[in-house]
GROMACS .gro file of C-alpha atoms in nm:
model
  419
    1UNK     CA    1   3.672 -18.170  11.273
    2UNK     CA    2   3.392 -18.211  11.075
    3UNK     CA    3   3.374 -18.545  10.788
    4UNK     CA    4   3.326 -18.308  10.525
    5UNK     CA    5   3.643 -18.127  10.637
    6UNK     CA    6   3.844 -18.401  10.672
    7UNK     CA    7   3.732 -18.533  10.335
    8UNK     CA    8   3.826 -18.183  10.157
    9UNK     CA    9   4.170 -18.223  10.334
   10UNK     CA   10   4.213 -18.573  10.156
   11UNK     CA   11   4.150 -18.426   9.824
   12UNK     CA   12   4.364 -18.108   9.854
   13UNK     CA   13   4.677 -18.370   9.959
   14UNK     CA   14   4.566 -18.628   9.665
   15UNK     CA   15   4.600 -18.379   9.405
   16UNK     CA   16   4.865 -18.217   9.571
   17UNK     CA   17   5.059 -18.544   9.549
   18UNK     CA   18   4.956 -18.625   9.194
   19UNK     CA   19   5.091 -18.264   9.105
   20UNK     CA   20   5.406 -18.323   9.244
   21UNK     CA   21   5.425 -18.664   9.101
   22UNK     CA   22   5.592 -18.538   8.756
   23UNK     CA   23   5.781 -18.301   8.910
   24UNK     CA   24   5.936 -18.548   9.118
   25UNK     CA   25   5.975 -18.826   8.828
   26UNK     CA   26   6.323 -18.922   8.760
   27UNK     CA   27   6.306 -18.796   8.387
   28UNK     CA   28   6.667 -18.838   8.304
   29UNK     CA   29   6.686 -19.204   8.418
   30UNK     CA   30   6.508 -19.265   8.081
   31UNK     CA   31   6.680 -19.035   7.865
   32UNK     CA   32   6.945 -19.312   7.724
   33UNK     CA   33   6.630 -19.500   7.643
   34UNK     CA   34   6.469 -19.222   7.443
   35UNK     CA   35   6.764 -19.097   7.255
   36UNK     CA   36   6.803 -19.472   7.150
   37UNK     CA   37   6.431 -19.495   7.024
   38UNK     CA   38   6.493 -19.196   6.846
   39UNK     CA   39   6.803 -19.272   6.692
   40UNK     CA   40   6.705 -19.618   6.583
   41UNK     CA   41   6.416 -19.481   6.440
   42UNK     CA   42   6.540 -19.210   6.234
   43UNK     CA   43   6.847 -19.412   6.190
   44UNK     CA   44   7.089 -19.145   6.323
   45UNK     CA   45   7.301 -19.080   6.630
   46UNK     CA   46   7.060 -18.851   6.832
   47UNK     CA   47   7.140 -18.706   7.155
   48UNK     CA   48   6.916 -18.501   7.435
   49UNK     CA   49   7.042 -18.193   7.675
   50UNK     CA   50   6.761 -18.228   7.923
   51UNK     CA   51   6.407 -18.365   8.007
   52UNK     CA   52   6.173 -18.157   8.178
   53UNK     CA   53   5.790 -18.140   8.286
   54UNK     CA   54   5.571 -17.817   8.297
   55UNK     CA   55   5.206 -17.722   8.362
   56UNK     CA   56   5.263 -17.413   8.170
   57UNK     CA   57   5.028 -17.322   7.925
   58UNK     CA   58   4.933 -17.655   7.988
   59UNK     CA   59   5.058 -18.019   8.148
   60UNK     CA   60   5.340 -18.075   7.863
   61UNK     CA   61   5.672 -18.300   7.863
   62UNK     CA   62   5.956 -18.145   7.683
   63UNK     CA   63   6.287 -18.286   7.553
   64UNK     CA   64   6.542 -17.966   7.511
   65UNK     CA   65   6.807 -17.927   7.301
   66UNK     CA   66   6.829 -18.234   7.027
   67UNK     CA   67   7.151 -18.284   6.800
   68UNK     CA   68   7.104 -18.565   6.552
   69UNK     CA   69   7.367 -18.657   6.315
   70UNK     CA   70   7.749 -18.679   6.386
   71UNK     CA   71   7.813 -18.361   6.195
   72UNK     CA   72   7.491 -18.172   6.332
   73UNK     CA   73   7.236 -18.308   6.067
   74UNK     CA   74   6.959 -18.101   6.234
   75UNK     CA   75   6.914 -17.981   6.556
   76UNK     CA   76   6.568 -17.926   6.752
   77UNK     CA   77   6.602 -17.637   7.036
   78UNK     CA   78   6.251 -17.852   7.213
   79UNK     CA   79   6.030 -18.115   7.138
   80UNK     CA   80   5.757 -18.052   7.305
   81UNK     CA   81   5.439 -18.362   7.397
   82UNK     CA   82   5.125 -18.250   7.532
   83UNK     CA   83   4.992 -18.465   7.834
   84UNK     CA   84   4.662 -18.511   7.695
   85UNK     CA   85   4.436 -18.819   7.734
   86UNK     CA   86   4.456 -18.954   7.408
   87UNK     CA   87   4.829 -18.934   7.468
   88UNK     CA   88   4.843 -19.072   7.781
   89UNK     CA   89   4.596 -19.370   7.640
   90UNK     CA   90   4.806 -19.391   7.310
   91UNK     CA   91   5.121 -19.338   7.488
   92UNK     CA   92   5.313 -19.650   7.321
   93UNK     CA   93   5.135 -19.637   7.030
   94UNK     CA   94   5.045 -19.314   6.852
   95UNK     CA   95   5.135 -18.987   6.979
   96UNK     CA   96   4.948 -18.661   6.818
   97UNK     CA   97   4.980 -18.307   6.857
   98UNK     CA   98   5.397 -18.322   6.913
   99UNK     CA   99   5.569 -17.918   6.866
  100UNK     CA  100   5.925 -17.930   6.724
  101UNK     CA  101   6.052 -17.568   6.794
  102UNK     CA  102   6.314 -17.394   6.666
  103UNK     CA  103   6.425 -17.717   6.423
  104UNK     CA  104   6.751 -17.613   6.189
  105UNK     CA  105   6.747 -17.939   5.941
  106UNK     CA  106   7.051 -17.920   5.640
  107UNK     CA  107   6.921 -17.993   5.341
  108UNK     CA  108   7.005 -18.338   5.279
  109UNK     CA  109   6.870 -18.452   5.615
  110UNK     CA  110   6.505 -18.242   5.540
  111UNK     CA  111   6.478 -18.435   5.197
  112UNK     CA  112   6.552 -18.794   5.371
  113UNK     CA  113   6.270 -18.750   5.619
  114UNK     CA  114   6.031 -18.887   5.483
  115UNK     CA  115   6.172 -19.256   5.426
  116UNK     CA  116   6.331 -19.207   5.768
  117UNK     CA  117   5.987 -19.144   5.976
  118UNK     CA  118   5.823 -19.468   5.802
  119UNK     CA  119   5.837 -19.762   6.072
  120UNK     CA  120   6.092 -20.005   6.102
  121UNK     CA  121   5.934 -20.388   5.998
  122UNK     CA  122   5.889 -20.586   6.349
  123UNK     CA  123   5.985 -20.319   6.569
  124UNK     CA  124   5.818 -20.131   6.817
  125UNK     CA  125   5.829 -19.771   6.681
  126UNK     CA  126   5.637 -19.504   6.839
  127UNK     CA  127   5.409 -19.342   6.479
  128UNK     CA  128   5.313 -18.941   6.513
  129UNK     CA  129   4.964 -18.870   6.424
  130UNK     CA  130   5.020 -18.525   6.398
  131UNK     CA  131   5.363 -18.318   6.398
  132UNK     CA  132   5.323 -17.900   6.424
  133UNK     CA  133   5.651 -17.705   6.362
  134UNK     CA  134   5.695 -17.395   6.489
  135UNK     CA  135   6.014 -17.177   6.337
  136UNK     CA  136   6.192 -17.457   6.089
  137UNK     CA  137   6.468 -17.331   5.928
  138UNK     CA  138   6.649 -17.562   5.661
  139UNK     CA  139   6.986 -17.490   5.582
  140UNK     CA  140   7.118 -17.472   5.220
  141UNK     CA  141   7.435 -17.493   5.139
  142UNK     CA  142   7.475 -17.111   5.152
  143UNK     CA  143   7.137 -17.003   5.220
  144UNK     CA  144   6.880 -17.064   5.457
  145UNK     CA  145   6.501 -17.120   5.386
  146UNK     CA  146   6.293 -17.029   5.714
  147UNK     CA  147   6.157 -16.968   5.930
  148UNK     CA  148   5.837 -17.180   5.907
  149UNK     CA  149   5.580 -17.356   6.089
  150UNK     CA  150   5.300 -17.547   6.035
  151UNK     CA  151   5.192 -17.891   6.041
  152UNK     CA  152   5.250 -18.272   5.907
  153UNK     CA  153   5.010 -18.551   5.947
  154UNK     CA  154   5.126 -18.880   5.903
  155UNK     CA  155   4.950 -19.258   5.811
  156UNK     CA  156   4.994 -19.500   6.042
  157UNK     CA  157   5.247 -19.653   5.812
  158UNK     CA  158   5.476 -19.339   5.879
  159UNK     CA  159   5.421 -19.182   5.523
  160UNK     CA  160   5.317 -18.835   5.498
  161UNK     CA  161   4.961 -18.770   5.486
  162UNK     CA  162   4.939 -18.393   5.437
  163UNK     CA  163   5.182 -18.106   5.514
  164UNK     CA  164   5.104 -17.711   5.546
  165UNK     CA  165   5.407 -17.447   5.582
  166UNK     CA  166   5.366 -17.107   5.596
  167UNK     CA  167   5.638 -16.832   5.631
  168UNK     CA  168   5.742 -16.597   5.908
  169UNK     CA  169   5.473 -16.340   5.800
  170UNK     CA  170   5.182 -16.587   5.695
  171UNK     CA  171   5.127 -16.440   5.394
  172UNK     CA  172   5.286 -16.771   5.207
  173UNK     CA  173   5.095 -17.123   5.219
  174UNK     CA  174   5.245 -17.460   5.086
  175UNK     CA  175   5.005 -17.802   5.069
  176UNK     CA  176   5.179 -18.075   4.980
  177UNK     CA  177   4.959 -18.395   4.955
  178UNK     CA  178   5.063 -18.724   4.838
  179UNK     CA  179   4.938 -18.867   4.512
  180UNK     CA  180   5.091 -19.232   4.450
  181UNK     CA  181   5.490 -19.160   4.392
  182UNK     CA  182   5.413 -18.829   4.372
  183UNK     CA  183   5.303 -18.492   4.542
  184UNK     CA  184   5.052 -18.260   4.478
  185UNK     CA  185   5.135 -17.891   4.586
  186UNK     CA  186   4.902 -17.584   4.610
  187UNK     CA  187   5.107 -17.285   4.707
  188UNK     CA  188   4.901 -16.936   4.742
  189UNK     CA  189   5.014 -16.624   4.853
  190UNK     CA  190   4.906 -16.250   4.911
  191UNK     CA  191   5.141 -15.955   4.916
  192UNK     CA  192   5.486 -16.174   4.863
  193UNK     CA  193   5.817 -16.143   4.678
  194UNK     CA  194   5.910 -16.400   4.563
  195UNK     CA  195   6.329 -16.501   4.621
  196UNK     CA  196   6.530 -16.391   4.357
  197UNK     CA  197   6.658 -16.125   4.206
  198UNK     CA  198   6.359 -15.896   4.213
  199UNK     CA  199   6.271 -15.796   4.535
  200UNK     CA  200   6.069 -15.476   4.414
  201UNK     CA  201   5.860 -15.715   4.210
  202UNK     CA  202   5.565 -15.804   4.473
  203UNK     CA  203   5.273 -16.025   4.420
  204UNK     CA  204   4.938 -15.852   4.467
  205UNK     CA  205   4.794 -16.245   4.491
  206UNK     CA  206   4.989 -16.596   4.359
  207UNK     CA  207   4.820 -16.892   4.339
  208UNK     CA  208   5.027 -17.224   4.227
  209UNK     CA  209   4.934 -17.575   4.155
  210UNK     CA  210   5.104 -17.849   4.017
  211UNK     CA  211   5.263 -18.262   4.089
  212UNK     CA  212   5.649 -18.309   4.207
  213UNK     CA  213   5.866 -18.606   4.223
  214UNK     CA  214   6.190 -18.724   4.247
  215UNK     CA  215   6.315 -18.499   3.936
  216UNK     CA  216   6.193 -18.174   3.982
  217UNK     CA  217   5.838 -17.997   3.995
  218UNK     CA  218   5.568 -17.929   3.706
  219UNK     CA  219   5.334 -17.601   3.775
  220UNK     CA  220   5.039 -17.686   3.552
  221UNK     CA  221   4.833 -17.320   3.656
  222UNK     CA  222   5.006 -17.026   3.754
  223UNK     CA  223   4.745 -16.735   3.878
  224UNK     CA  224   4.879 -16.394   3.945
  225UNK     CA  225   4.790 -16.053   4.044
  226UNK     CA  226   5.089 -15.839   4.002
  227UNK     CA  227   5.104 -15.448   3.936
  228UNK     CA  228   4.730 -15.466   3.931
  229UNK     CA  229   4.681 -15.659   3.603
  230UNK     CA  230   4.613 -16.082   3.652
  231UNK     CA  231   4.891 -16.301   3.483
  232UNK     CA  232   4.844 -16.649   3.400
  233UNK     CA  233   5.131 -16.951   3.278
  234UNK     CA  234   5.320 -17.241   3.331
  235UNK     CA  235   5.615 -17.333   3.480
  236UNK     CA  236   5.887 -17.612   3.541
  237UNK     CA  237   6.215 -17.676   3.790
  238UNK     CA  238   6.398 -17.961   3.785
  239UNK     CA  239   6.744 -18.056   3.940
  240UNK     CA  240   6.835 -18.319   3.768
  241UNK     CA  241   7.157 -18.229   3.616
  242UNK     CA  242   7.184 -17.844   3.809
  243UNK     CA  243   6.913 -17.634   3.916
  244UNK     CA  244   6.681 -17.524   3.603
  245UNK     CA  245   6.326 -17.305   3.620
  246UNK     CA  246   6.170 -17.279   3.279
  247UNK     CA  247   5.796 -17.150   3.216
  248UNK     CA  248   5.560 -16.859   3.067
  249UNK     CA  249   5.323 -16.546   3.143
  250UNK     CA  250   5.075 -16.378   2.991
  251UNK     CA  251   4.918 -16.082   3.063
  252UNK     CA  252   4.621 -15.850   2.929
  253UNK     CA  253   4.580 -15.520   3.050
  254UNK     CA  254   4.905 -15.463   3.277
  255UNK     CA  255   5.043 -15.111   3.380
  256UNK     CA  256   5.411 -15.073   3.279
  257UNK     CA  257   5.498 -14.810   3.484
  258UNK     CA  258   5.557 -14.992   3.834
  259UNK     CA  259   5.696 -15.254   3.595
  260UNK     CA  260   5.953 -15.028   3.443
  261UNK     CA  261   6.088 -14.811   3.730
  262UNK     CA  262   6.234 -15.167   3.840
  263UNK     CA  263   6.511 -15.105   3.623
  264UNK     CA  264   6.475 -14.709   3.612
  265UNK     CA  265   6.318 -14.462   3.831
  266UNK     CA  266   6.355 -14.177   3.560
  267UNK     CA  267   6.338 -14.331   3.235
  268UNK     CA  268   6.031 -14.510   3.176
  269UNK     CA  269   5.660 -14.529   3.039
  270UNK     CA  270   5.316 -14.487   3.152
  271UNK     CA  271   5.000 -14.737   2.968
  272UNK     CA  272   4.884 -15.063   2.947
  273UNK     CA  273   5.043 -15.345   2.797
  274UNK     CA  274   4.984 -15.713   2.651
  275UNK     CA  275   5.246 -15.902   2.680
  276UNK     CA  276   5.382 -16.272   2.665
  277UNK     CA  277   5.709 -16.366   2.841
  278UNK     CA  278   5.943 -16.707   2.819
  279UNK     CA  279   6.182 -16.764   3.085
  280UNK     CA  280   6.437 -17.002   3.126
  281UNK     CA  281   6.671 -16.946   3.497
  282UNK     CA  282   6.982 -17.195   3.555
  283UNK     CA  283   7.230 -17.270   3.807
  284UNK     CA  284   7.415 -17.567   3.967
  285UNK     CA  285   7.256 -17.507   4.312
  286UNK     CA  286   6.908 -17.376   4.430
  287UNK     CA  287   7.127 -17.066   4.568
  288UNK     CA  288   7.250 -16.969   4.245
  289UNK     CA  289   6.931 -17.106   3.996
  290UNK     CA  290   6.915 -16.748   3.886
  291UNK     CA  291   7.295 -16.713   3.805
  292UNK     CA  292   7.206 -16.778   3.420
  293UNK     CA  293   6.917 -16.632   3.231
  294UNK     CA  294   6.733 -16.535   2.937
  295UNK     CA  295   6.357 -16.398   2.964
  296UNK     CA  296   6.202 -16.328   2.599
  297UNK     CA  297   5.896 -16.050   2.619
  298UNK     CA  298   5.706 -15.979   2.324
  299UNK     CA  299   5.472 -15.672   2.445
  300UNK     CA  300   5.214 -15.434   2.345
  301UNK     CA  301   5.150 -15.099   2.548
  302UNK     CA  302   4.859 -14.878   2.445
  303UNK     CA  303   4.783 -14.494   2.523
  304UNK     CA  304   5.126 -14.444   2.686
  305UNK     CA  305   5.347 -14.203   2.731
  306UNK     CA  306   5.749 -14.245   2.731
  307UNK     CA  307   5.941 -14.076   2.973
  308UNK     CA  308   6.277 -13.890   2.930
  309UNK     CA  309   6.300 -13.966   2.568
  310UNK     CA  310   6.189 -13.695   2.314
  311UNK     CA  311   6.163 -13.812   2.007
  312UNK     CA  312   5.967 -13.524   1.860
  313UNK     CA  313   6.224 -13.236   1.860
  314UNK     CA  314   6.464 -13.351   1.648
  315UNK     CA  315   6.226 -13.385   1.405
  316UNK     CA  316   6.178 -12.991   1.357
  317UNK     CA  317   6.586 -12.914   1.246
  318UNK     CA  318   6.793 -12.986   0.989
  319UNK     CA  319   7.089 -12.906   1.209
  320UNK     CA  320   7.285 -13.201   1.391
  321UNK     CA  321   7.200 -13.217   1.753
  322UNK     CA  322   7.240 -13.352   2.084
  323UNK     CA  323   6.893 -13.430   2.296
  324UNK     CA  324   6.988 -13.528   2.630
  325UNK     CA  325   6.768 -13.611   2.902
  326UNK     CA  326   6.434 -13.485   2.924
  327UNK     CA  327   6.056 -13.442   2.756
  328UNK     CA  328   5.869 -13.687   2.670
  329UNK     CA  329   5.650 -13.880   2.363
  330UNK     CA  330   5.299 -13.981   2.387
  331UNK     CA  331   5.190 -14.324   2.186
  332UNK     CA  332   4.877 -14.466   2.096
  333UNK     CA  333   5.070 -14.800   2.060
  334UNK     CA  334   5.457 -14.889   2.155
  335UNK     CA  335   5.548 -15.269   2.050
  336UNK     CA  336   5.869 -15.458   2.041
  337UNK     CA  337   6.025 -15.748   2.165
  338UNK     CA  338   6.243 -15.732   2.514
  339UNK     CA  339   6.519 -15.970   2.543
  340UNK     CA  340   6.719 -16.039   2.880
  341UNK     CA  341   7.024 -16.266   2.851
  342UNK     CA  342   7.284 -16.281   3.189
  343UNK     CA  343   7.306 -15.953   3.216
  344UNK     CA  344   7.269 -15.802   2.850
  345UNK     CA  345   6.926 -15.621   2.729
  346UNK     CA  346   6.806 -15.582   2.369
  347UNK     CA  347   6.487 -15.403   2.297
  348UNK     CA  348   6.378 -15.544   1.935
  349UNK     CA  349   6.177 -15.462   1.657
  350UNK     CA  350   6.051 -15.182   1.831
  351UNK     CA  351   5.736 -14.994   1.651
  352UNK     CA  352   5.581 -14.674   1.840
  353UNK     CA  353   5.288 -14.501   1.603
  354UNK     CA  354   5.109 -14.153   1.763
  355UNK     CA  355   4.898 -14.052   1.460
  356UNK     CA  356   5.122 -13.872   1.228
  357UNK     CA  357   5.448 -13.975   1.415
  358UNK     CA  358   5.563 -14.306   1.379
  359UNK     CA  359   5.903 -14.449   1.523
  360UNK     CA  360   6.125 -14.766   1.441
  361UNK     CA  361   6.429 -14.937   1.567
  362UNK     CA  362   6.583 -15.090   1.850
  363UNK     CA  363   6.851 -15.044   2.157
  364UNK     CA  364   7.075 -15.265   2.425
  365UNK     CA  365   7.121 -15.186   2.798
  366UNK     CA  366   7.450 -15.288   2.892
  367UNK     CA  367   7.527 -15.423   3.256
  368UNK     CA  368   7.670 -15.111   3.330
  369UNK     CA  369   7.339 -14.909   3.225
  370UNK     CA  370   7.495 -14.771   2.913
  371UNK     CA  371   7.248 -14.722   2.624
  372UNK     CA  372   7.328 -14.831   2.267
  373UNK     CA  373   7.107 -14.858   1.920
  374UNK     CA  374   6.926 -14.663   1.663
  375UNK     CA  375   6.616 -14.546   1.603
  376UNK     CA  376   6.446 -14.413   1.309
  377UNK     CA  377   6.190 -14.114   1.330
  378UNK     CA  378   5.935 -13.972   1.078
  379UNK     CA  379   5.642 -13.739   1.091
  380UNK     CA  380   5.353 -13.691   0.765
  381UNK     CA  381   5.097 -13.401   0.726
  382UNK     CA  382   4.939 -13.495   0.427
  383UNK     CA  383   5.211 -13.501   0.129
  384UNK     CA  384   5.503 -13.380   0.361
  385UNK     CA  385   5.754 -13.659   0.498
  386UNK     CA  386   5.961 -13.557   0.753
  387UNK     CA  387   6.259 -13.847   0.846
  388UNK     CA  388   6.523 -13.816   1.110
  389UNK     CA  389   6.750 -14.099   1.226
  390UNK     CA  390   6.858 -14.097   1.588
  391UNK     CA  391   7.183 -14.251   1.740
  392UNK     CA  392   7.076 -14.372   2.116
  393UNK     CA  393   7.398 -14.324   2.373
  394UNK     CA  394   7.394 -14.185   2.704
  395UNK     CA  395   7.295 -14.380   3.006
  396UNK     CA  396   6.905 -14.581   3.116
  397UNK     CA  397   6.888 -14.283   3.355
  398UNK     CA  398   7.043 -14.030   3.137
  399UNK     CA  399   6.950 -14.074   2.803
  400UNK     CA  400   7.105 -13.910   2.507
  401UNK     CA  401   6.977 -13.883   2.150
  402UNK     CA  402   7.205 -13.778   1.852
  403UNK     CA  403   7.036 -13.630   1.555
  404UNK     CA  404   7.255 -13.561   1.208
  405UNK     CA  405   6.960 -13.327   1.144
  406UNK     CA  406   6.614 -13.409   0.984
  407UNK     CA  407   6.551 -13.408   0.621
  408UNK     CA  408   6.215 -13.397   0.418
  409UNK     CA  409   6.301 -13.624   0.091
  410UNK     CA  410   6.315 -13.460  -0.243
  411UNK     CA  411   6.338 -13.088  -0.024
  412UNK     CA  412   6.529 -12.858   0.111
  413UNK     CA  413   6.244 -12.713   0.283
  414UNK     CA  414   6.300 -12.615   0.627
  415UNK     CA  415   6.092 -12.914   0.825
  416UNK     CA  416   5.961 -12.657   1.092
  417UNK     CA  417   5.662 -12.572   0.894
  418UNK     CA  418   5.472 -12.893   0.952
  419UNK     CA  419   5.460 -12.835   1.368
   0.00000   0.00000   0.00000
């Protein structure tokens, strides 16, 4: 056998030995050791299923199932650390590039983390360069928020350097970055719905930035792209004393239609509208923040047309009469005042004008969809006035309006002659 031969034969069983070597290694022997590291680190009971080695993708170590916490805290389905150089070099030191998978954290435990991963004074703590998650969920107390991954780099003090979360479908991003006692945040997001009570109400584009502390969260620039119009505001949650989200909108040029068909598929109106909105959203718990609420819309909608309501026809008889559902009215302008408290709606001060036809008044939506108010009709053509007030009833989706018959003042006139 040739020296080259032999020599190949040597390397073959070297590596084949140094392969085997974590295979072979007597992982669980340190496992008590580990899960007391751990624990006195994040100063709670921790416990570990198994210990295993893989090459697959690549040479990794992975500790399986994790409990921490006596009552189930969080749990962590692997934690999984690359055997890379710089790991292997840094291996009592620094450790980078670490996967938690499949983490459940309850709240409280996910909002003590970061004074828990800073290092303990004189010990010999193990610091994480870089942690990626990969499906966190965090447990509410009757919600879930999740899944999401991403990534946290840490100082070598422990504190948090910068975090990035994005959802399931990566069309949400989160930056948090510490500034002093507080954190920055940049949140952006493309074709999203925000959690709530709107799900039909999707965000062409959302862009938020703003500081958060201890006490709650201040949103210093709201962007938005939402039913093709941009939106800009302000907004606030703290939780504090309960769960409160306060803020404002404004918008230019928005169409109304996708806007209105949230609350009605048949009744509703076509144009574009101005419009500045207050909101205020309370509860005693994150789950139930929208459980109280009062939004306050002052709006403007040009070269529309409003859907299922005729307000025309009445005008041409003197006769009482029923309109029910049906027709329609075109505006040049339609402004009021929209006011949602719990679950009550008021439409105020409203003022439609369509050249010679002009309309005042207001209406409520009750929870149960039931329509309620009055609104006052009148039509010139030169000297001839033409009034007729209309009772609103019916239902949002099937409208009624009660005329007690039109009247020209100062006339008995029939008022068909002016159409």
């Amino acid at each position: 056998m040739s020296a080259l031969k032999k020599l190949l034969i040597i390397v073959v069983v070297l590596v084949a030995i140094v392969a085997a070597i974590p295979l072979l290694f007597p992982y669980d022997r340190y496992k008590a050791d580990i899960e007391q590291a751990v624990s006195a680190r994040l100063d709670i009971p921790v416990s570990i299923s198994d210990i295993a080695f893989s090459y697959d993708p690549k040479p990794q170590l992975a500790l399986k199932q994790l409990t921490m916490g006596k009552q189930g805290e969080a749990e962590i389905a692997q934690i999984i650390v690359p055997i890379t150089l710089r790991n292997l070099i840094n291996l009592r030191t620094e450790l980078t590039d670490v996967v938690l998978e499949q983490a459940q954290f309850k709240q409280d435990f996910a909002l003590s983390l970061p004074g828990r991963l800073k290092p303990n004074p004189g010990g010999r703590d193990i610091n994480f360069a870089k942690l990626k998650l990969k499906d966190l969920t965090i447990q509410l107390t009757q919600r879930k928020i999740g899944p999401l991954s991403g990534t946290l780099q840490l100082n070598q003090d422990g504190t948090f350097k910068l975090v990035t979360l994005t959802d399931a479908d990566e069309r949400a991003t989160l930056t948090i970055k510490p500034e002093g006692d507080k954190f920055g945040l940049d949140f952006t997001a493309n074709n999203w719905v925000a959690p709530g009570p709107y799900p039909d109400a999707r965000f062409d584009q959302l862009i938020l930035r703003g500081m958060a502390d201890k006490d709650g969260i201040l949103i210093d620039d709201v962007q938005a792209l939402i039913f093709g119009s941009p939106a800009v505001g302000v907004a606030q949650l703290s939780w504090v004393e309960g769960w409160k989200l306060t803020g404002s909108l404004q918008t230019r040029s928005m169409q109304v239609e996708p806007l209105i068909s949230l609350a009605s598929a048949t009744t509703r109106s076509t144009g574009r509208m101005a419009a500045t909105a207050d909101f205020e959203f309370s509860g005693d718990s994150y789950e139930n923040l929208f459980a109280k609420r009062r939004v306050s819309v002052k709006f403007s909608v040009r070269d529309g047309n409003l859907h299922n309501f005729d307000l025309i026809t009445p005008l041409k008889s003197q006769s009482p009469s029923v309109l029910q559902r049906g027709g329609q009215t075109r505006f040049d302008t339609l402004a009021g005042e929209y006011l949602l408290e719990d679950t009550q709606v008021s439409l105020r001060s409203l003022q439609l004008n369509s050249g010679k036809f002009s309309a005042s008044g207001g209406l409520t939506i009750s929870p149960e969809r039931k329509l309620g108010g009055r609104i006052n009709t009148r039509l010139s053509s030169g000297s001839i006035v033409v009034n007729a007030p209309l009772a609103i009833a019916g239902t949002l989706d099937a409208p009624e309006l009660r005329s007690a018959g039109a009247y020209k003042p100062g006339s008995s006139e029939n008022t068909t002659q002016i159409f």
